[in-house]
Coordinates of C-alpha atoms in Angstrom, one line a residue:
Chain A
X289 CA 17.0 -22.8 -20.4
X290 CA 16.1 -20.3 -23.1
X291 CA 13.3 -17.8 -22.6
X292 CA 11.7 -15.2 -24.7
X293 CA 10.5 -11.9 -23.2
X294 CA 8.1 -9.7 -25.1
X295 CA 6.9 -6.2 -24.4
X296 CA 3.8 -5.3 -26.4
X297 CA 3.5 -1.5 -26.6
X298 CA 0.9 0.6 -28.3
X299 CA 3.2 1.0 -31.4
X300 CA 6.0 -1.5 -31.1
X301 CA 6.6 -5.1 -30.1
X302 CA 10.0 -5.6 -28.5
X303 CA 11.3 -9.0 -27.8
X304 CA 14.5 -10.7 -26.6
X305 CA 15.9 -14.2 -26.2
X306 CA 17.5 -14.7 -22.9
X307 CA 19.5 -17.6 -21.4
X308 CA 19.8 -18.9 -17.9
X309 CA 22.7 -16.6 -17.2
X310 CA 20.4 -13.7 -18.1
X311 CA 22.4 -12.8 -21.1
X312 CA 20.4 -11.3 -24.0
X313 CA 21.3 -13.5 -27.0
X314 CA 19.1 -11.9 -29.6
X315 CA 16.6 -9.0 -30.0
X316 CA 13.8 -8.3 -32.3
X317 CA 11.2 -5.6 -32.8
X318 CA 8.0 -5.4 -34.9
X319 CA 5.2 -2.9 -35.3
X320 CA 2.3 -3.7 -33.0
X321 CA -0.4 -2.9 -35.6
X322 CA -2.6 -2.5 -32.5
X323 CA -5.3 -0.6 -34.3
X324 CA -5.7 -2.7 -37.5
X325 CA -7.1 -6.2 -36.9
X326 CA -6.0 -8.6 -34.2
X327 CA -4.7 -11.1 -36.7
X328 CA -2.2 -8.6 -38.0
X329 CA -0.9 -8.0 -34.4
X330 CA -0.7 -11.7 -33.8
X331 CA 1.2 -12.3 -37.1
X332 CA 3.8 -9.7 -36.1
X333 CA 4.1 -11.4 -32.7
X334 CA 4.5 -14.8 -34.2
X335 CA 7.1 -13.6 -36.7
X336 CA 9.0 -12.0 -33.9
X337 CA 9.0 -15.2 -31.8
X338 CA 10.0 -17.2 -34.9
X339 CA 13.0 -15.0 -35.4
X340 CA 14.1 -15.5 -31.8
X341 CA 13.4 -19.3 -31.8
X342 CA 15.6 -19.6 -34.9
X343 CA 18.4 -17.7 -33.0
X344 CA 18.2 -20.1 -30.0
X345 CA 20.8 -22.9 -29.7
X346 CA 18.2 -25.1 -27.9
X347 CA 14.5 -25.3 -27.4
X348 CA 12.8 -22.3 -26.0
X349 CA 11.3 -23.3 -22.7
X350 CA 9.0 -20.3 -22.0
X351 CA 7.6 -17.1 -23.4
X352 CA 6.6 -14.2 -21.1
X353 CA 4.6 -11.3 -22.4
X354 CA 4.0 -7.8 -20.9
X355 CA 0.9 -6.0 -22.1
X356 CA -0.6 -2.6 -21.1
X357 CA -3.8 -2.4 -18.9
X358 CA -5.7 -5.1 -17.0
X359 CA -4.4 -8.6 -17.5
X360 CA -5.8 -11.8 -16.1
X361 CA -2.4 -13.0 -15.3
X362 CA -3.6 -16.3 -13.8
X363 CA -5.1 -17.3 -17.1
X364 CA -3.0 -15.3 -19.5
X365 CA -5.8 -13.3 -20.8
X366 CA -5.4 -9.7 -22.0
X367 CA -8.4 -7.4 -21.4
X368 CA -8.9 -4.4 -23.8
X369 CA -5.5 -2.8 -23.4
X370 CA -5.7 1.0 -23.7
X371 CA -4.8 2.5 -27.1
X372 CA -4.9 -0.9 -28.8
X373 CA -8.4 -0.9 -30.4
X374 CA -7.9 -4.2 -32.3
X375 CA -7.4 -6.0 -29.0
X376 CA -10.5 -7.0 -27.0
X377 CA -10.4 -9.9 -24.6
X378 CA -7.5 -12.0 -26.0
X379 CA -6.5 -15.3 -24.5
X380 CA -2.9 -14.6 -25.4
X381 CA -1.3 -17.4 -23.4
X382 CA -3.5 -20.0 -25.0
X383 CA -2.8 -18.6 -28.5
X384 CA 1.0 -18.5 -28.0
X385 CA 1.1 -21.9 -26.3
X386 CA -0.9 -23.7 -29.0
X387 CA 1.4 -22.2 -31.7
X388 CA 4.8 -22.6 -29.9
X389 CA 4.2 -25.4 -27.4
X390 CA 6.1 -23.9 -24.6
X391 CA 5.1 -22.4 -21.2
X392 CA 3.6 -18.9 -21.7
X393 CA 2.9 -16.3 -19.0
X394 CA 1.3 -12.9 -19.5
X395 CA 1.2 -9.9 -17.1
X396 CA 0.8 -6.2 -17.0
X397 CA 3.6 -4.2 -18.5
X398 CA 4.4 -2.1 -15.4
X399 CA 4.6 -5.3 -13.4
X400 CA 7.0 -6.7 -16.0
X401 CA 9.1 -3.5 -15.9
X402 CA 9.4 -3.9 -12.1
X403 CA 10.4 -7.6 -12.5
X404 CA 12.9 -6.6 -15.1
X405 CA 14.6 -4.2 -12.7
X406 CA 14.5 -6.9 -10.0
X407 CA 16.3 -9.4 -12.2
X408 CA 18.5 -7.3 -14.5
X409 CA 18.6 -3.7 -13.2
X410 CA 18.5 -1.5 -10.1
X411 CA 16.5 -4.0 -8.1
X412 CA 19.1 -6.7 -8.1
X413 CA 19.8 -7.9 -4.6
X414 CA 16.7 -6.2 -3.2
X415 CA 13.9 -8.5 -2.1
X416 CA 11.1 -5.9 -2.1
X417 CA 10.6 -2.6 -3.9
X418 CA 8.2 -0.5 -5.7
X419 CA 9.1 0.2 -9.4
X420 CA 7.6 3.4 -10.8
X421 CA 7.4 4.3 -14.5
X422 CA 6.7 8.0 -15.0
X423 CA 5.2 8.3 -18.5
X424 CA 1.8 9.5 -19.7
X425 CA 0.6 8.0 -16.5
X426 CA 2.4 7.0 -13.3
X427 CA 2.6 3.2 -13.6
X428 CA 4.0 0.9 -10.9
X429 CA 4.8 -2.7 -10.1
X430 CA 5.2 -4.0 -6.6
X431 CA 7.9 -6.6 -5.9
X432 CA 7.6 -8.4 -2.6
X433 CA 10.0 -11.2 -1.8
X434 CA 11.3 -11.2 -5.4
X435 CA 7.9 -11.7 -6.9
X436 CA 5.2 -9.5 -8.4
X437 CA 2.5 -8.6 -5.9
X438 CA -0.8 -8.8 -7.8
X439 CA -3.4 -8.2 -5.2
X440 CA -6.8 -9.9 -5.1
X441 CA -7.6 -9.7 -8.8
X442 CA -4.3 -8.7 -10.4
X443 CA -5.0 -4.9 -10.3
X444 CA -2.4 -4.0 -7.7
X445 CA 0.2 -1.3 -8.2
X446 CA -1.9 1.7 -9.1
X447 CA 0.5 3.9 -7.2
X448 CA -0.5 6.7 -9.7
X449 CA -3.9 6.8 -8.1
X450 CA -2.9 7.4 -4.5
X451 CA -4.4 10.7 -3.4
X452 CA -1.9 13.3 -2.2
X453 CA -4.3 16.3 -2.1
X454 CA -7.9 16.0 -0.9
X455 CA -9.3 18.5 -3.3
X456 CA -6.4 18.6 -5.7
X457 CA -6.0 18.5 -9.4
X458 CA -8.4 16.5 -11.5
X459 CA -7.0 13.1 -12.6
X460 CA -7.9 11.2 -15.8
X461 CA -9.4 8.5 -13.5
X462 CA -12.1 11.0 -12.3
X463 CA -10.6 11.4 -8.8
X464 CA -9.0 14.6 -7.5
X465 CA -5.5 14.8 -6.1
X466 CA -4.0 11.6 -7.5
X467 CA -0.2 11.7 -7.7
X468 CA -0.6 11.0 -11.5
X469 CA -2.4 14.4 -11.8
X470 CA 0.9 16.0 -10.7
X471 CA 3.6 13.7 -12.1
X472 CA 2.1 12.4 -15.3
X473 CA 3.7 13.9 -18.5
X474 CA 0.6 15.6 -19.6
X475 CA 0.0 17.3 -16.2
X476 CA 3.6 18.1 -15.7
X477 CA 3.7 20.0 -19.0
X478 CA 0.4 21.6 -18.3
X479 CA 1.8 23.1 -15.1
X480 CA 5.2 23.8 -16.6
X481 CA 4.2 25.7 -19.8
X482 CA 2.6 28.8 -18.1
X483 CA 5.7 29.0 -15.8
X484 CA 8.2 28.8 -18.7
X485 CA 6.1 31.4 -20.6
X486 CA 6.2 33.8 -17.7
X487 CA 9.9 33.6 -17.2
X488 CA 11.8 35.4 -20.0
X489 CA 15.2 34.4 -18.5
X490 CA 14.3 30.7 -18.8
X491 CA 16.1 28.9 -21.7
X492 CA 12.8 27.3 -22.7
X493 CA 10.8 30.5 -22.7
X494 CA 10.7 30.9 -26.5
X495 CA 9.9 27.2 -27.1
X496 CA 7.0 27.4 -24.5
X497 CA 5.6 30.4 -26.3
X498 CA 6.1 29.2 -29.9
X499 CA 5.8 25.4 -29.9
X500 CA 4.6 24.2 -26.5
X501 CA 3.4 21.0 -28.0
X502 CA 6.9 20.0 -28.9
X503 CA 8.1 20.4 -25.3
X504 CA 9.1 17.1 -23.5
X505 CA 10.2 16.4 -19.9
X506 CA 13.6 15.7 -21.3
X507 CA 13.9 19.3 -22.6
X508 CA 13.1 20.5 -19.1
X509 CA 15.6 18.1 -17.7
X510 CA 18.4 19.1 -20.1
X511 CA 17.7 22.8 -19.4
X512 CA 17.9 22.1 -15.7
X513 CA 21.2 20.2 -16.2
X514 CA 22.5 23.2 -18.1
X515 CA 21.8 25.4 -15.0
X516 CA 18.3 26.7 -15.8
X517 CA 16.8 27.5 -12.3
X518 CA 13.2 27.7 -13.5
X519 CA 13.4 24.2 -15.0
X520 CA 15.1 22.8 -12.0
X521 CA 12.4 24.1 -9.8
X522 CA 9.6 22.7 -11.9
X523 CA 11.2 19.2 -11.7
X524 CA 12.0 19.6 -8.0
X525 CA 8.4 20.4 -7.4
X526 CA 7.2 17.3 -9.2
X527 CA 9.7 15.3 -7.3
X528 CA 8.3 16.7 -4.0
X529 CA 4.8 15.6 -4.9
X530 CA 6.1 12.1 -5.8
X531 CA 7.9 11.9 -2.4
X532 CA 4.5 12.4 -0.6
X533 CA 3.0 9.4 -2.3
X534 CA 6.2 7.4 -1.8
X535 CA 6.2 8.2 1.9
X536 CA 2.6 7.0 2.2
X537 CA 3.5 3.7 0.3
X538 CA 6.6 3.2 2.5
X539 CA 4.6 3.7 5.7
X540 CA 1.8 1.4 4.6
X541 CA 3.9 -1.4 3.1
X542 CA 7.3 -1.1 4.9
X543 CA 8.9 -1.1 1.6
X544 CA 11.8 1.3 1.5
X545 CA 13.3 0.9 -2.0
X546 CA 11.7 2.9 -4.9
X547 CA 13.1 2.5 -8.4
X548 CA 12.0 5.3 -10.8
X549 CA 12.1 5.1 -14.5
X550 CA 10.2 6.3 -17.6
X551 CA 10.2 9.5 -19.6
X552 CA 10.0 12.0 -16.8
X553 CA 12.7 10.2 -14.8
X554 CA 15.1 11.0 -17.6
X555 CA 14.7 14.6 -16.4
X556 CA 17.3 13.6 -13.8
X557 CA 18.9 15.2 -10.8
X558 CA 16.4 17.9 -9.6
X559 CA 13.5 15.4 -9.9
X560 CA 15.3 12.8 -7.8
X561 CA 16.5 15.4 -5.4
X562 CA 12.9 16.6 -4.9
X563 CA 11.6 13.0 -4.4
X564 CA 14.3 12.0 -2.0
X565 CA 14.1 15.2 0.2
X566 CA 10.3 15.1 0.3
X567 CA 10.0 11.3 1.0
X568 CA 12.6 11.4 3.7
X569 CA 11.0 14.4 5.4
X570 CA 7.6 12.8 5.4
X571 CA 8.2 9.2 6.1
X572 CA 8.0 7.7 9.6
X573 CA 11.3 7.9 11.6
X574 CA 11.7 4.1 11.5
X575 CA 12.0 4.2 7.6
X576 CA 14.0 7.4 7.2
X577 CA 17.5 5.9 7.1
X578 CA 16.4 2.8 5.1
X579 CA 14.8 4.9 2.3
X580 CA 16.4 4.3 -1.0
X581 CA 15.3 6.1 -4.2
X582 CA 17.1 4.8 -7.2
X583 CA 16.9 5.5 -11.0
X584 CA 15.8 2.6 -13.1
X585 CA 18.7 1.1 -15.1
X586 CA 17.0 -0.7 -18.0
X587 CA 15.1 2.1 -19.8
X588 CA 12.7 0.8 -22.4
X589 CA 14.1 -2.7 -22.1
X590 CA 12.7 -3.2 -18.6
X591 CA 9.3 -4.6 -19.6
X592 CA 10.8 -7.0 -22.2
X593 CA 13.4 -8.4 -19.8
X594 CA 11.0 -8.7 -17.0
X595 CA 8.5 -10.5 -19.2
X596 CA 11.2 -13.2 -19.8
X597 CA 11.3 -13.8 -16.0
X598 CA 7.5 -14.4 -15.8
X599 CA 8.0 -18.0 -16.9
X600 CA 8.9 -19.9 -13.7
Chain B
X125 CA -4.8 -28.2 20.2
X126 CA -5.1 -25.6 22.9
X127 CA -3.7 -22.1 22.4
X128 CA -3.5 -19.0 24.6
X129 CA -4.0 -15.6 23.1
X130 CA -2.8 -12.6 25.1
X131 CA -3.3 -8.9 24.4
X132 CA -1.0 -6.7 26.4
X133 CA -2.4 -3.2 26.6
X134 CA -1.1 -0.1 28.3
X135 CA -3.3 -0.8 31.4
X136 CA -4.7 -4.3 31.1
X137 CA -3.5 -7.7 30.0
X138 CA -6.4 -9.7 28.4
X139 CA -6.0 -13.4 27.7
X140 CA -8.1 -16.3 26.5
X141 CA -7.8 -20.1 26.1
X142 CA -8.9 -21.3 22.7
X143 CA -9.4 -24.7 21.2
X144 CA -9.1 -26.0 17.7
X145 CA -12.8 -25.2 17.0
X146 CA -11.9 -21.6 17.9
X147 CA -14.2 -21.7 21.0
X148 CA -13.1 -19.5 23.9
X149 CA -12.9 -21.9 26.8
X150 CA -11.7 -19.5 29.5
X151 CA -10.7 -15.8 29.8
X152 CA -8.5 -13.9 32.2
X153 CA -7.5 -10.3 32.8
X154 CA -4.7 -8.7 34.9
X155 CA -3.3 -5.2 35.3
X156 CA -0.3 -4.6 33.0
X157 CA 1.7 -2.7 35.6
X158 CA 3.5 -1.3 32.5
X159 CA 5.0 1.6 34.3
X160 CA 6.3 -0.2 37.5
X161 CA 9.2 -2.6 36.8
X162 CA 9.3 -5.2 34.1
X163 CA 9.2 -8.1 36.6
X164 CA 5.8 -7.0 37.9
X165 CA 4.4 -7.0 34.4
X166 CA 5.9 -10.4 33.7
X167 CA 4.5 -11.8 37.0
X168 CA 1.0 -10.7 36.0
X169 CA 1.5 -12.2 32.6
X170 CA 2.7 -15.6 34.1
X171 CA -0.1 -15.6 36.6
X172 CA -2.6 -15.0 33.8
X173 CA -1.1 -17.9 31.7
X174 CA -1.1 -20.1 34.8
X175 CA -4.8 -19.6 35.3
X176 CA -5.6 -20.5 31.7
X177 CA -3.2 -23.5 31.6
X178 CA -5.1 -24.8 34.7
X179 CA -8.4 -24.4 32.8
X180 CA -7.1 -26.4 29.8
X181 CA -8.1 -30.1 29.5
X182 CA -4.9 -30.8 27.7
X183 CA -1.4 -29.4 27.2
X184 CA -1.3 -25.9 25.8
X185 CA 0.5 -26.1 22.5
X186 CA 1.1 -22.4 21.9
X187 CA 1.0 -18.9 23.3
X188 CA 0.5 -15.8 21.1
X189 CA 1.0 -12.3 22.3
X190 CA 0.0 -8.9 20.9
X191 CA 2.0 -5.9 22.1
X192 CA 1.8 -2.2 21.1
X193 CA 4.5 -0.6 19.0
X194 CA 7.4 -2.1 17.0
X195 CA 7.8 -5.8 17.5
X196 CA 10.6 -8.0 16.0
X197 CA 8.0 -10.7 15.2
X198 CA 10.6 -13.0 13.7
X199 CA 12.5 -13.3 17.1
X200 CA 9.6 -12.5 19.4
X201 CA 11.2 -9.4 20.8
X202 CA 9.3 -6.3 22.0
X203 CA 10.9 -2.9 21.4
X204 CA 10.0 -0.1 23.8
X205 CA 6.2 -0.2 23.4
X206 CA 4.7 3.2 23.8
X207 CA 3.2 4.2 27.2
X208 CA 4.8 1.2 28.9
X209 CA 7.9 2.7 30.5
X210 CA 9.0 -0.5 32.3
X211 CA 9.3 -2.3 29.0
X212 CA 12.5 -1.7 27.0
X213 CA 13.8 -4.3 24.6
X214 CA 12.1 -7.5 26.0
X215 CA 12.8 -11.0 24.5
X216 CA 9.2 -11.9 25.3
X217 CA 9.0 -15.1 23.2
X218 CA 12.2 -16.5 24.9
X219 CA 10.9 -15.5 28.4
X220 CA 7.6 -17.2 27.9
X221 CA 9.0 -20.2 26.1
X222 CA 11.5 -20.9 28.9
X223 CA 8.8 -20.8 31.5
X224 CA 6.0 -22.6 29.7
X225 CA 7.8 -24.8 27.3
X226 CA 5.4 -24.3 24.4
X227 CA 5.6 -22.4 21.1
X228 CA 5.4 -18.7 21.6
X229 CA 4.8 -16.0 18.9
X230 CA 4.7 -12.2 19.5
X231 CA 3.4 -9.6 17.1
X232 CA 2.2 -6.0 17.0
X233 CA -1.3 -5.5 18.5
X234 CA -2.9 -4.0 15.4
X235 CA -1.7 -7.0 13.4
X236 CA -3.2 -9.3 16.0
X237 CA -6.5 -7.4 15.9
X238 CA -6.6 -7.8 12.1
X239 CA -5.8 -11.5 12.4
X240 CA -8.5 -11.9 15.0
X241 CA -11.1 -10.4 12.7
X242 CA -9.8 -12.8 10.0
X243 CA -10.2 -15.9 12.1
X244 CA -13.2 -15.0 14.4
X245 CA -14.9 -11.8 13.1
X246 CA -15.8 -9.7 10.1
X247 CA -12.9 -11.0 8.0
X248 CA -13.9 -14.7 8.0
X249 CA -14.0 -16.1 4.5
X250 CA -12.0 -13.1 3.1
X251 CA -8.5 -13.9 2.1
X252 CA -7.2 -10.3 2.0
X253 CA -8.3 -7.2 3.8
X254 CA -7.0 -4.2 5.7
X255 CA -8.1 -4.0 9.4
X256 CA -8.3 -0.5 10.8
X257 CA -8.5 0.4 14.5
X258 CA -9.6 4.0 15.1
X259 CA -8.3 4.9 18.5
X260 CA -5.9 7.5 19.7
X261 CA -4.1 6.7 16.5
X262 CA -5.2 5.0 13.4
X263 CA -3.7 1.6 13.6
X264 CA -3.9 -1.1 11.0
X265 CA -3.0 -4.6 10.1
X266 CA -2.8 -5.9 6.6
X267 CA -4.0 -9.5 5.9
X268 CA -2.9 -11.0 2.6
X269 CA -3.9 -14.5 1.7
X270 CA -5.0 -15.1 5.2
X271 CA -1.7 -14.1 6.8
X272 CA -0.3 -10.9 8.4
X273 CA 1.7 -8.9 5.9
X274 CA 4.7 -7.6 7.8
X275 CA 6.8 -5.8 5.1
X276 CA 10.6 -5.8 5.0
X277 CA 11.2 -5.3 8.7
X278 CA 7.8 -5.9 10.4
X279 CA 6.7 -2.2 10.3
X280 CA 4.0 -2.6 7.7
X281 CA 0.4 -1.4 8.2
X282 CA 1.0 2.3 9.1
X283 CA -2.2 3.2 7.3
X284 CA -2.6 6.1 9.7
X285 CA 0.4 7.8 8.2
X286 CA -0.7 7.9 4.6
X287 CA -0.9 11.5 3.5
X288 CA -4.3 12.7 2.3
X289 CA -3.5 16.4 2.2
X290 CA -0.2 17.8 1.0
X291 CA 0.0 20.7 3.5
X292 CA -2.7 19.4 5.8
X293 CA -3.0 19.1 9.6
X294 CA 0.1 18.4 11.6
X295 CA 0.3 14.8 12.7
X296 CA 2.1 13.5 15.9
X297 CA 4.6 11.8 13.6
X298 CA 5.8 15.2 12.4
X299 CA 4.4 14.9 8.9
X300 CA 1.5 17.0 7.6
X301 CA -1.8 15.7 6.3
X302 CA -1.6 12.1 7.6
X303 CA -5.1 10.5 7.8
X304 CA -4.4 10.0 11.6
X305 CA -4.3 13.8 11.9
X306 CA -8.0 13.8 10.8
X307 CA -9.4 10.6 12.2
X308 CA -7.4 10.0 15.4
X309 CA -9.6 10.6 18.5
X310 CA -7.5 13.6 19.7
X311 CA -7.7 15.3 16.3
X312 CA -11.4 14.4 15.8
X313 CA -12.3 16.0 19.1
X314 CA -10.1 19.0 18.5
X315 CA -12.0 19.7 15.2
X316 CA -15.4 18.8 16.8
X317 CA -15.4 20.9 19.9
X318 CA -15.3 24.3 18.3
X319 CA -18.1 23.2 15.9
X320 CA -20.3 21.9 18.8
X321 CA -19.6 25.1 20.8
X322 CA -20.8 27.2 17.8
X323 CA -24.0 25.4 17.4
X324 CA -26.5 26.1 20.2
X325 CA -29.1 23.7 18.7
X326 CA -26.7 20.8 19.0
X327 CA -27.4 18.4 21.8
X328 CA -23.7 18.4 22.9
X329 CA -23.4 22.2 22.8
X330 CA -23.5 22.6 26.6
X331 CA -21.1 19.7 27.2
X332 CA -18.7 21.1 24.7
X333 CA -18.7 24.4 26.5
X334 CA -18.6 23.1 30.1
X335 CA -16.7 19.9 30.0
X336 CA -15.0 19.4 26.6
X337 CA -12.4 17.0 28.2
X338 CA -15.2 14.5 28.9
X339 CA -16.4 14.3 25.3
X340 CA -15.9 11.0 23.5
X341 CA -16.5 9.9 20.0
X342 CA -19.2 7.6 21.4
X343 CA -21.0 10.7 22.7
X344 CA -20.9 12.2 19.2
X345 CA -22.1 8.9 17.7
X346 CA -25.0 8.6 20.2
X347 CA -26.1 12.2 19.5
X348 CA -25.9 11.5 15.8
X349 CA -28.0 8.3 16.2
X350 CA -30.5 10.4 18.1
X351 CA -30.9 12.6 15.1
X352 CA -28.4 15.4 15.9
X353 CA -27.4 16.8 12.5
X354 CA -24.3 18.6 13.7
X355 CA -22.8 15.5 15.2
X356 CA -23.8 13.4 12.1
X357 CA -21.9 15.9 9.9
X358 CA -18.8 15.8 12.0
X359 CA -18.7 12.0 11.8
X360 CA -19.5 12.0 8.1
X361 CA -16.6 14.3 7.5
X362 CA -14.2 12.1 9.4
X363 CA -15.5 9.2 7.3
X364 CA -14.9 11.1 4.1
X365 CA -11.3 11.7 5.0
X366 CA -10.9 8.0 5.9
X367 CA -12.4 7.1 2.5
X368 CA -9.6 9.0 0.7
X369 CA -6.9 7.0 2.3
X370 CA -8.9 3.8 1.9
X371 CA -9.2 4.5 -1.9
X372 CA -5.5 5.1 -2.1
X373 CA -4.7 1.8 -0.3
X374 CA -7.3 -0.1 -2.5
X375 CA -5.7 1.3 -5.6
X376 CA -2.2 0.5 -4.5
X377 CA -2.9 -3.0 -3.1
X378 CA -5.9 -4.2 -4.9
X379 CA -7.5 -5.0 -1.6
X380 CA -11.1 -4.1 -1.5
X381 CA -12.3 -5.2 2.0
X382 CA -11.7 -2.8 4.9
X383 CA -12.8 -3.7 8.4
X384 CA -13.1 -0.8 10.8
X385 CA -13.1 -1.0 14.5
X386 CA -11.9 0.9 17.6
X387 CA -13.4 3.7 19.7
X388 CA -14.3 6.1 16.8
X389 CA -15.9 3.2 14.8
X390 CA -18.4 2.9 17.7
X391 CA -19.7 6.2 16.5
X392 CA -21.5 4.2 13.9
X393 CA -23.6 4.9 10.8
X394 CA -22.7 8.5 9.7
X395 CA -19.0 7.6 9.9
X396 CA -19.4 4.4 7.9
X397 CA -21.6 6.3 5.4
X398 CA -19.0 8.9 4.9
X399 CA -16.2 6.3 4.5
X400 CA -18.2 4.3 2.1
X401 CA -19.4 7.2 -0.1
X402 CA -16.0 8.8 -0.2
X403 CA -14.0 5.6 -0.9
X404 CA -16.4 4.5 -3.6
X405 CA -16.3 7.9 -5.3
X406 CA -12.6 8.1 -5.3
X407 CA -11.4 4.5 -6.0
X408 CA -10.6 3.3 -9.6
X409 CA -13.6 2.0 -11.5
X410 CA -12.3 -1.5 -11.4
X411 CA -12.6 -1.6 -7.6
X412 CA -15.9 0.3 -7.1
X413 CA -18.3 -2.6 -7.1
X414 CA -16.0 -4.9 -5.1
X415 CA -15.3 -2.3 -2.3
X416 CA -16.6 -3.6 1.0
X417 CA -16.4 -1.5 4.2
X418 CA -17.3 -3.5 7.2
X419 CA -17.5 -2.8 11.0
X420 CA -15.2 -4.9 13.1
X421 CA -17.1 -7.6 15.1
X422 CA -14.8 -8.4 18.0
X423 CA -14.4 -5.1 19.8
X424 CA -11.6 -5.2 22.4
X425 CA -11.3 -9.0 22.0
X426 CA -9.8 -8.8 18.5
X427 CA -6.2 -8.5 19.6
X428 CA -6.4 -11.3 22.1
X429 CA -8.2 -13.7 19.8
X430 CA -5.9 -12.9 16.9
X431 CA -2.8 -13.4 19.1
X432 CA -3.9 -17.0 19.7
X433 CA -3.8 -17.5 15.9
X434 CA -0.1 -16.3 15.7
X435 CA 1.0 -19.8 16.7
X436 CA 1.1 -21.9 13.6

């Protein structure tokens, strides 16, 4: 059975054709055109699918799509995805089904990324885990017994908005002390830049003074890998915060595997060290030895590959 | 079909005979004798069951038992329940099945209490909710799609050990800032007593000075109901803390109903007001209107009644 998995991002549509053996037979990308008119976006989407259908040796049995924001996954309806102004409430499953005739499923992109890691990446062989994507925000998808856990209305997995500090940093959601307000890229850099500026010995000192807007978590990660202590400590601290929320989630859910991907995760060892030490220290005794913090394996392909698995 | 539900507590065994219409046909209590020898406990248990079996008009089809602490619910094995020194690792389902011949299921008492509220109490008609029991600790059971959510190994539901404050109060589990370290009875009273002592106008001022060990959350609740501002504020503050953890759980799980019972919950209105205001303020927009904080309805019967529903 052939499936197509599609990840619709704010700027790019990524898609792949996948067979039953979970081999990727073809790939395709298009611009999303998310801020033009919906028709332009849909045309790119159809063109992408057309290319993959043509590459398939047999009929495509299903198309799965991951989209940012709130998705009515039961009915395949996208609801005003953030940073995609041309998209309002779009019955995407219906649109794709009526054009392509096959089964279509739509879900949130963080859920798809977690499902991708479950089927193709770091989550293989694990029945339950929480998949984190550290980007602008802290996204997550919860896999329970091999399937996406959606919650009552499909909004589950907002790990980024677990409070770790009662009167802590202000989060974009309006709450104080959300883990996203410590581990999201924007907040990470906001904390890091004054530190880098105040440390003349740090290898990113000049960059932080002259062109702070160009700094990325990867820069900090690379500096840390090259032995920069200041950068190591910044990442370790972010990891420590993440570990607090991970311990809370592990205690609540009795889930002990956490798979971390996304831009900040690329910062590497000090971050993972901080996460692991902090989570292990804080979690209930009964979970300590079982706790397993893994880097994601699929990078930007996770959402696209997971989307292909949405189709039953 | 007749079922027996049993709640084994540290001091008392409570049991009931229940029919298909969920009517309670008979009740029975015995001392647990949890710190004598196991045989004494089991004899009380068997005698309790015998009394209920005799009261049944037909054969009893199943026995469900709730026990404190970690329970291997798949195999019906109790593991060193806290404050029950005579109980080590006890294959309770096997013991009861071989004596009584019917289906037997065993689960954690907080899970049973949540299942009880689902079937008989405040959770009727709600498919998913988190049931909290505010006692010495902050226990909880998670009901998803009408069933207990156990997690990977049966340890799920440790809501009390979600961190709300990074470097907060020390919890009995060793972690800092767990919600239990703010809302457990012991911690509540530890915070309350100095406040009551420092406020001569407070109706509990003298009691807090002369006999602090006799103070209960109910005293504080009754004083608050009678118009005592100091006591109202204490309870409101505890509620505010609980609301923080509730918002985190709602965001993570997309569960919007929280049913609160137990000793501290008896303290009433100011506590629930604090919970509700704080949770509503902190939760993501998408959950705000759906959020529903309810008092438990079954009091100390919740565990016993829920246990009866363990048997399929």
